[in-house]
Amino acid sequence: MAAMSSLFQERLHPGPFVILIAVIFGVLLGAILMPLSEIVSIVTALALGILFPVLLFAASPVVEVREDVVAAGPARIEVDVLGEPRILAKSDFAKILGPDIRPLDFRVVRGWISTGVEVPILDPEDPTPALVLSLRRPEDFALALKAAKTKRVREDDSSHTR
């Protein structure tokens, strides 16, 4: 069986400000050791100033649309049970994470990304009403999901006509 191709993929990596904070935090932790040893302090500051941003990048979740499934962090859900995505501008995104929050939604959200999508889950057996995802390119996600759903419908139609 051929590998499923990715129609959309976005790693929710931290922005420059968050990276700067991680570097500063690492350097400050190293500076705490200055009274013990200058060399240990400098080496620790350099190591942690590099390590913390690397860990932030490595721990960043990926949102991906494949031909049959949407992967959002640890979640995998078939495109067949997903509704029409709603693109969330900054103000809409703030509402859905604040006063309009629904506790049962599955969220892959990063505070440094202020736009995203809300995708209803249409499976009546699933207690999760929607996916709420932080995305820098929500329009591309919506197009990819639409393409995946269209492809699945065509495949289902062609398999029924055989």
XYZ file of N, CA and C in Angstrom:
486
model
N 0.842 -1.181 0.000
C 0.000 0.000 0.000
C 0.885 1.241 0.000
N 0.584 2.213 -0.826
C 1.377 3.428 -0.924
C 1.153 4.313 0.300
N 2.179 5.064 0.634
C 2.058 5.979 1.764
C 1.089 7.104 1.412
N 0.311 7.495 2.401
C -0.640 8.584 2.198
C 0.117 9.897 2.059
N -0.249 10.642 1.042
C 0.441 11.915 0.846
C -0.161 12.986 1.747
N 0.683 13.918 2.117
C 0.261 15.010 2.981
C -0.238 16.161 2.119
N -1.464 16.602 2.378
C -2.035 17.725 1.646
C -1.728 19.046 2.342
N -1.477 18.977 3.634
C -1.178 20.166 4.436
C -0.378 19.715 5.646
N 0.613 20.501 6.002
C 1.362 20.207 7.215
C 1.900 21.518 7.784
N 1.701 21.691 9.082
C 2.227 22.873 9.761
C 2.689 22.479 11.156
N 3.946 22.761 11.427
C 4.481 22.562 12.778
C 4.204 23.845 13.554
N 3.624 23.696 14.731
C 3.250 24.855 15.536
C 4.436 25.307 16.392
N 5.502 25.649 15.697
C 6.723 26.059 16.386
C 6.566 27.445 16.993
N 7.352 27.713 18.020
C 7.248 29.013 18.687
C 7.776 30.140 17.804
N 7.236 31.307 18.048
C 7.684 32.486 17.322
C 8.968 33.051 17.910
N 9.502 34.086 17.283
C 10.779 34.674 17.715
C 10.772 35.164 19.171
N 9.668 35.733 19.617
C 9.607 36.247 20.989
C 9.726 35.109 21.996
N 9.042 34.010 21.750
C 9.096 32.867 22.662
C 10.498 32.267 22.666
N 11.122 32.194 21.506
C 12.494 31.688 21.420
C 13.433 32.593 22.216
N 13.270 33.899 22.079
C 14.101 34.844 22.827
C 13.936 34.651 24.331
N 12.709 34.462 24.782
C 12.452 34.226 26.208
C 13.144 32.935 26.662
N 13.097 31.884 25.840
C 13.744 30.617 26.191
C 15.257 30.792 26.294
N 15.850 31.547 25.375
C 17.294 31.796 25.412
C 17.650 32.579 26.680
N 16.899 33.629 26.942
C 17.162 34.448 28.133
C 17.029 33.621 29.405
N 15.994 32.787 29.475
C 15.790 31.941 30.646
C 16.981 31.000 30.850
N 17.448 30.380 29.781
C 18.603 29.486 29.870
C 19.856 30.210 30.334
N 20.087 31.390 29.782
C 21.262 32.179 30.167
C 21.168 32.608 31.633
N 19.995 33.025 32.066
C 19.827 33.430 33.466
C 20.050 32.262 34.425
N 19.599 31.073 34.051
C 19.858 29.908 34.903
C 21.358 29.657 35.023
N 22.072 29.839 33.914
C 23.529 29.705 33.978
C 24.155 30.781 34.844
N 23.640 32.004 34.760
C 24.189 33.116 35.541
C 24.026 32.893 37.037
N 23.024 32.150 37.436
C 22.823 31.856 38.854
C 24.041 31.137 39.434
N 24.734 30.387 38.592
C 25.885 29.607 39.058
C 27.174 30.422 39.131
N 27.143 31.696 38.780
C 28.334 32.536 38.758
C 29.095 32.533 40.091
N 28.422 32.604 41.248
C 29.185 32.576 42.509
C 29.973 31.273 42.711
N 29.517 30.173 42.125
C 30.223 28.898 42.280
C 31.446 28.815 41.385
N 31.254 29.135 40.105
C 32.358 29.031 39.147
C 31.981 29.780 37.876
N 32.885 30.645 37.419
C 32.619 31.393 36.185
C 32.519 30.458 34.991
N 33.409 29.489 34.932
C 33.425 28.570 33.791
C 32.147 27.738 33.750
N 31.760 27.175 34.886
C 30.525 26.384 34.960
C 29.335 27.267 34.594
N 29.323 28.479 35.058
C 28.239 29.405 34.770
C 28.137 29.697 33.273
N 29.277 29.991 32.644
C 29.278 30.316 31.205
C 28.872 29.102 30.373
N 29.424 27.940 30.696
C 29.093 26.717 29.948
C 27.603 26.384 30.117
N 27.115 26.488 31.344
C 25.694 26.210 31.599
C 24.801 27.212 30.870
N 25.157 28.477 30.911
C 24.362 29.508 30.232
C 24.307 29.247 28.729
N 25.449 28.910 28.132
C 25.467 28.617 26.687
C 24.659 27.356 26.368
N 24.866 26.317 27.169
C 24.165 25.051 26.909
C 22.657 25.212 27.041
N 22.209 25.842 28.131
C 20.768 25.998 28.332
C 20.172 27.021 27.372
N 20.953 28.044 27.022
C 20.486 29.036 26.046
C 20.254 28.431 24.675
N 20.931 27.337 24.388
C 20.720 26.612 23.123
C 19.686 25.498 23.311
N 19.790 24.789 24.430
C 18.929 23.627 24.671
C 17.447 23.985 24.755
N 17.108 25.036 25.495
C 15.692 25.362 25.683
C 14.973 25.662 24.364
N 15.519 26.498 23.467
C 14.839 26.703 22.179
C 14.741 25.422 21.344
N 15.783 24.597 21.394
C 15.747 23.333 20.650
C 14.621 22.444 21.178
N 14.478 22.382 22.503
C 13.401 21.584 23.094
C 12.027 22.130 22.716
N 11.893 23.453 22.674
C 10.621 24.044 22.254
C 10.254 23.625 20.829
N 11.246 23.658 19.939
C 10.989 23.240 18.561
C 10.662 21.753 18.494
N 11.426 20.935 19.204
C 11.216 19.485 19.165
C 9.853 19.092 19.726
N 9.370 19.843 20.709
C 8.087 19.516 21.343
C 6.893 20.149 20.624
N 7.140 20.897 19.575
C 6.049 21.562 18.855
C 5.195 20.536 18.124
N 3.877 20.570 18.341
C 3.010 19.610 17.658
C 2.883 19.932 16.165
N 2.498 18.925 15.416
C 2.284 19.066 13.981
C 0.802 18.864 13.688
N 0.262 19.726 12.827
C -1.095 19.546 12.321
C -0.950 19.174 10.856
N -1.586 18.068 10.474
C -1.421 17.564 9.113
C -2.761 17.062 8.568
N -2.987 17.345 7.293
C -4.135 16.778 6.587
C -3.585 15.803 5.558
N -3.968 14.540 5.707
C -3.611 13.523 4.714
C -4.871 13.194 3.934
N -4.750 12.298 3.006
C -5.891 11.965 2.155
C -7.047 11.355 2.931
N -6.750 10.722 4.066
C -7.803 10.028 4.804
C -7.972 10.484 6.246
N -7.019 11.229 6.772
C -7.030 11.544 8.197
C -6.439 12.929 8.457
N -6.944 13.542 9.526
C -6.343 14.772 10.039
C -5.599 14.381 11.311
N -4.335 14.762 11.364
C -3.514 14.530 12.548
C -3.275 15.879 13.199
N -3.611 15.970 14.480
C -3.420 17.219 15.228
C -2.794 16.857 16.564
N -1.475 17.057 16.661
C -0.778 16.608 17.858
C -0.959 15.107 17.985
N -1.433 14.621 19.136
C -1.591 13.175 19.318
C -2.872 12.602 18.695
N -3.784 13.449 18.279
C -5.082 12.976 17.775
C -5.018 12.629 16.291
N -5.775 11.614 15.917
C -5.955 11.219 14.517
C -7.451 11.033 14.311
N -7.993 11.709 13.311
C -9.432 11.572 13.058
C -9.665 11.528 11.553
N -10.512 10.607 11.137
C -10.789 10.442 9.709
C -11.521 11.659 9.166
N -11.174 12.033 7.939
C -11.782 13.219 7.331
C -13.280 13.023 7.108
N -13.727 11.773 7.000
C -15.149 11.489 6.760
C -16.056 12.011 7.870
N -15.558 12.085 9.096
C -16.400 12.489 10.223
C -16.196 13.952 10.605
N -15.491 14.690 9.775
C -15.260 16.107 10.050
C -16.173 16.975 9.207
N -16.699 18.017 9.827
C -17.555 18.958 9.125
C -16.745 20.042 8.433
N -17.437 21.080 8.049
C -16.824 22.212 7.355
C -16.002 23.049 8.343
N -14.709 23.268 8.048
C -13.901 24.058 8.980
C -14.301 25.532 8.976
N -14.249 26.132 10.152
C -14.519 27.566 10.276
C -13.201 28.247 10.609
N -12.783 29.144 9.739
C -11.539 29.868 9.938
C -11.756 30.905 11.037
N -10.834 30.922 11.994
C -10.948 31.811 13.139
C -9.888 32.905 13.068
N -10.353 34.130 12.852
C -9.455 35.282 12.909
C -9.089 35.506 14.372
N -8.222 36.437 14.615
C -7.715 36.681 15.971
C -8.837 36.889 16.992
N -9.829 37.718 16.683
C -10.905 37.994 17.649
C -11.788 36.763 17.873
N -12.107 36.031 16.796
C -12.907 34.806 16.934
C -12.151 33.743 17.732
N -10.847 33.651 17.492
C -10.021 32.670 18.192
C -9.980 32.978 19.684
N -9.865 34.256 20.022
C -9.858 34.670 21.432
C -11.183 34.327 22.102
N -12.300 34.490 21.383
C -13.614 34.166 21.959
C -13.763 32.670 22.216
N -13.343 31.862 21.239
C -13.546 30.416 21.370
C -12.626 29.813 22.433
N -11.568 30.537 22.782
C -10.692 30.081 23.862
C -11.008 30.774 25.186
N -11.924 31.727 25.147
C -12.271 32.483 26.353
C -13.730 32.323 26.705
N -14.545 33.362 26.468
C -15.937 33.322 26.923
C -16.795 32.256 26.242
N -16.446 31.864 25.007
C -17.250 30.866 24.288
C -16.640 29.461 24.344
N -15.734 29.224 25.270
C -15.035 27.934 25.313
C -16.011 26.799 25.602
N -15.797 25.693 24.925
C -16.561 24.465 25.166
C -15.574 23.441 25.734
N -15.795 22.975 26.932
C -14.819 22.106 27.592
C -14.510 20.803 26.851
N -15.451 20.294 26.080
C -15.237 18.999 25.428
C -14.517 19.094 24.081
N -14.283 20.292 23.576
C -13.527 20.428 22.329
C -12.124 19.877 22.521
N -11.586 19.284 21.460
C -10.183 18.871 21.481
C -9.371 20.025 20.924
N -8.392 20.485 21.693
C -7.613 21.650 21.288
C -6.134 21.311 21.148
N -5.556 21.808 20.064
C -4.111 21.868 19.912
C -3.836 23.348 19.683
N -3.537 24.019 20.787
C -3.467 25.477 20.778
C -2.118 25.928 21.318
N -1.550 26.904 20.672
C -0.319 27.529 21.146
C -0.572 29.017 21.299
N -0.217 29.568 22.453
C -0.508 30.953 22.777
C 0.133 31.964 21.848
N 1.186 31.582 21.179
C 1.883 32.513 20.285
C 1.313 32.506 18.873
N 0.281 31.699 18.630
C -0.387 31.689 17.326
C -1.815 32.158 17.554
N -2.186 33.266 16.935
C -3.460 33.912 17.273
C -4.582 33.660 16.270
N -4.366 32.774 15.306
C -5.416 32.411 14.352
C -5.540 30.888 14.331
N -6.627 30.405 13.750
C -6.794 28.961 13.701
C -8.076 28.547 13.015
N -8.496 27.321 13.309
C -9.735 26.777 12.754
C -10.497 26.029 13.831
N -11.796 25.954 13.604
C -12.683 25.103 14.394
C -13.321 24.145 13.400
N -13.191 22.846 13.677
C -13.732 21.834 12.773
C -14.705 20.958 13.545
N -15.997 21.004 13.198
C -16.968 20.152 13.897
C -16.696 18.664 13.648
N -16.916 17.868 14.672
C -16.829 16.411 14.547
C -18.254 15.895 14.463
N -18.567 15.252 13.341
C -19.944 14.845 13.042
C -20.297 13.440 13.521
N -19.337 12.719 14.056
C -19.567 11.361 14.532
C -20.438 11.398 15.789
N -21.660 10.840 15.742
C -22.541 10.882 16.914
C -21.995 10.062 18.095
N -21.088 9.134 17.830
C -20.491 8.310 18.889
C -19.352 9.033 19.610
N -18.847 10.100 19.013
C -17.712 10.830 19.587
C -18.214 11.940 20.496
N -17.819 11.963 21.758
C -18.289 13.009 22.672
C -17.628 14.370 22.423
N -16.600 14.392 21.591
C -15.889 15.643 21.297
C -16.630 16.383 20.189
N -17.123 17.591 20.463
C -17.901 18.298 19.441
C -17.065 18.903 18.319
N -15.802 19.245 18.596
C -15.013 19.928 17.564
C -13.528 19.862 17.870
N -12.748 20.049 16.800
C -11.307 20.295 16.921
C -11.109 21.798 16.880
N -10.293 22.330 17.755
C -9.914 23.733 17.715
C -8.392 23.748 17.615
N -7.894 24.299 16.503
C -6.470 24.221 16.210
C -5.861 25.592 15.985
N -4.734 25.853 16.609
C -3.945 27.038 16.288
C -3.258 26.778 14.951
N -3.364 27.726 14.047
C -2.696 27.589 12.750
C -2.288 28.958 12.234
N -1.119 29.026 11.660
C -0.688 30.268 11.010
C -1.305 30.380 9.613
N -1.662 29.227 9.024
C -2.236 29.185 7.674
C -3.584 28.456 7.695
N -4.589 29.015 8.379
C -5.872 28.304 8.493
C -6.577 28.122 7.152
N -6.417 29.058 6.229
C -7.057 28.924 4.916
C -6.500 27.727 4.157
N -5.182 27.507 4.249
C -4.572 26.356 3.583
C -5.070 25.046 4.187
N -5.235 25.016 5.507
C -5.780 23.839 6.168
C -7.182 23.540 5.650
N -8.023 24.581 5.586
C -9.411 24.410 5.138
C -9.456 23.877 3.705
N -8.610 24.402 2.834
C -8.561 23.918 1.445
C -8.098 22.460 1.385
N -7.098 22.123 2.174
C -6.599 20.749 2.178
C -7.649 19.778 2.700
N -8.371 20.173 3.751
C -9.425 19.307 4.281
C -10.537 19.118 3.248
N -10.902 20.193 2.581
C -11.924 20.100 1.541
C -11.467 19.157 0.418
N -10.196 19.265 0.023
C -9.646 18.388 -1.023
C -9.652 16.932 -0.567
N -9.280 16.679 0.678
C -9.263 15.308 1.201
C -10.670 14.727 1.236
N -11.638 15.528 1.677
C -13.029 15.050 1.741
C -13.563 14.775 0.338
N -13.256 15.640 -0.612
C -13.690 15.456 -2.004
C -13.096 14.181 -2.584
N -11.817 13.947 -2.324
C -11.153 12.742 -2.819
C -11.789 11.493 -2.220
N -12.103 11.536 -0.923
C -12.734 10.380 -0.280
C -14.116 10.099 -0.869
N -14.877 11.155 -1.139
C -16.209 10.982 -1.726
C -16.075 10.348 -3.108
N -15.126 10.822 -3.900
C -14.919 10.250 -5.239
C -14.500 8.789 -5.152
N -13.610 8.464 -4.198
C -13.181 7.074 -4.039
C -14.353 6.198 -3.624
N -15.192 6.694 -2.716
C -16.364 5.928 -2.293
C -17.327 5.721 -3.453
N -17.546 6.770 -4.250
C -18.446 6.667 -5.400
C -17.917 5.670 -6.420
N -16.614 5.695 -6.672
C -16.043 4.786 -7.666
C -16.046 3.346 -7.155
N -15.918 3.137 -5.852
C -15.934 1.772 -5.321
C -17.353 1.199 -5.339
N -18.373 2.066 -5.269
C -19.742 1.589 -5.308
C -20.199 1.259 -6.729
N -19.558 1.842 -7.719
C -19.972 1.618 -9.106
C -19.299 0.403 -9.716
N -18.371 -0.218 -9.020
C -17.675 -1.395 -9.570
C -18.490 -2.630 -9.447
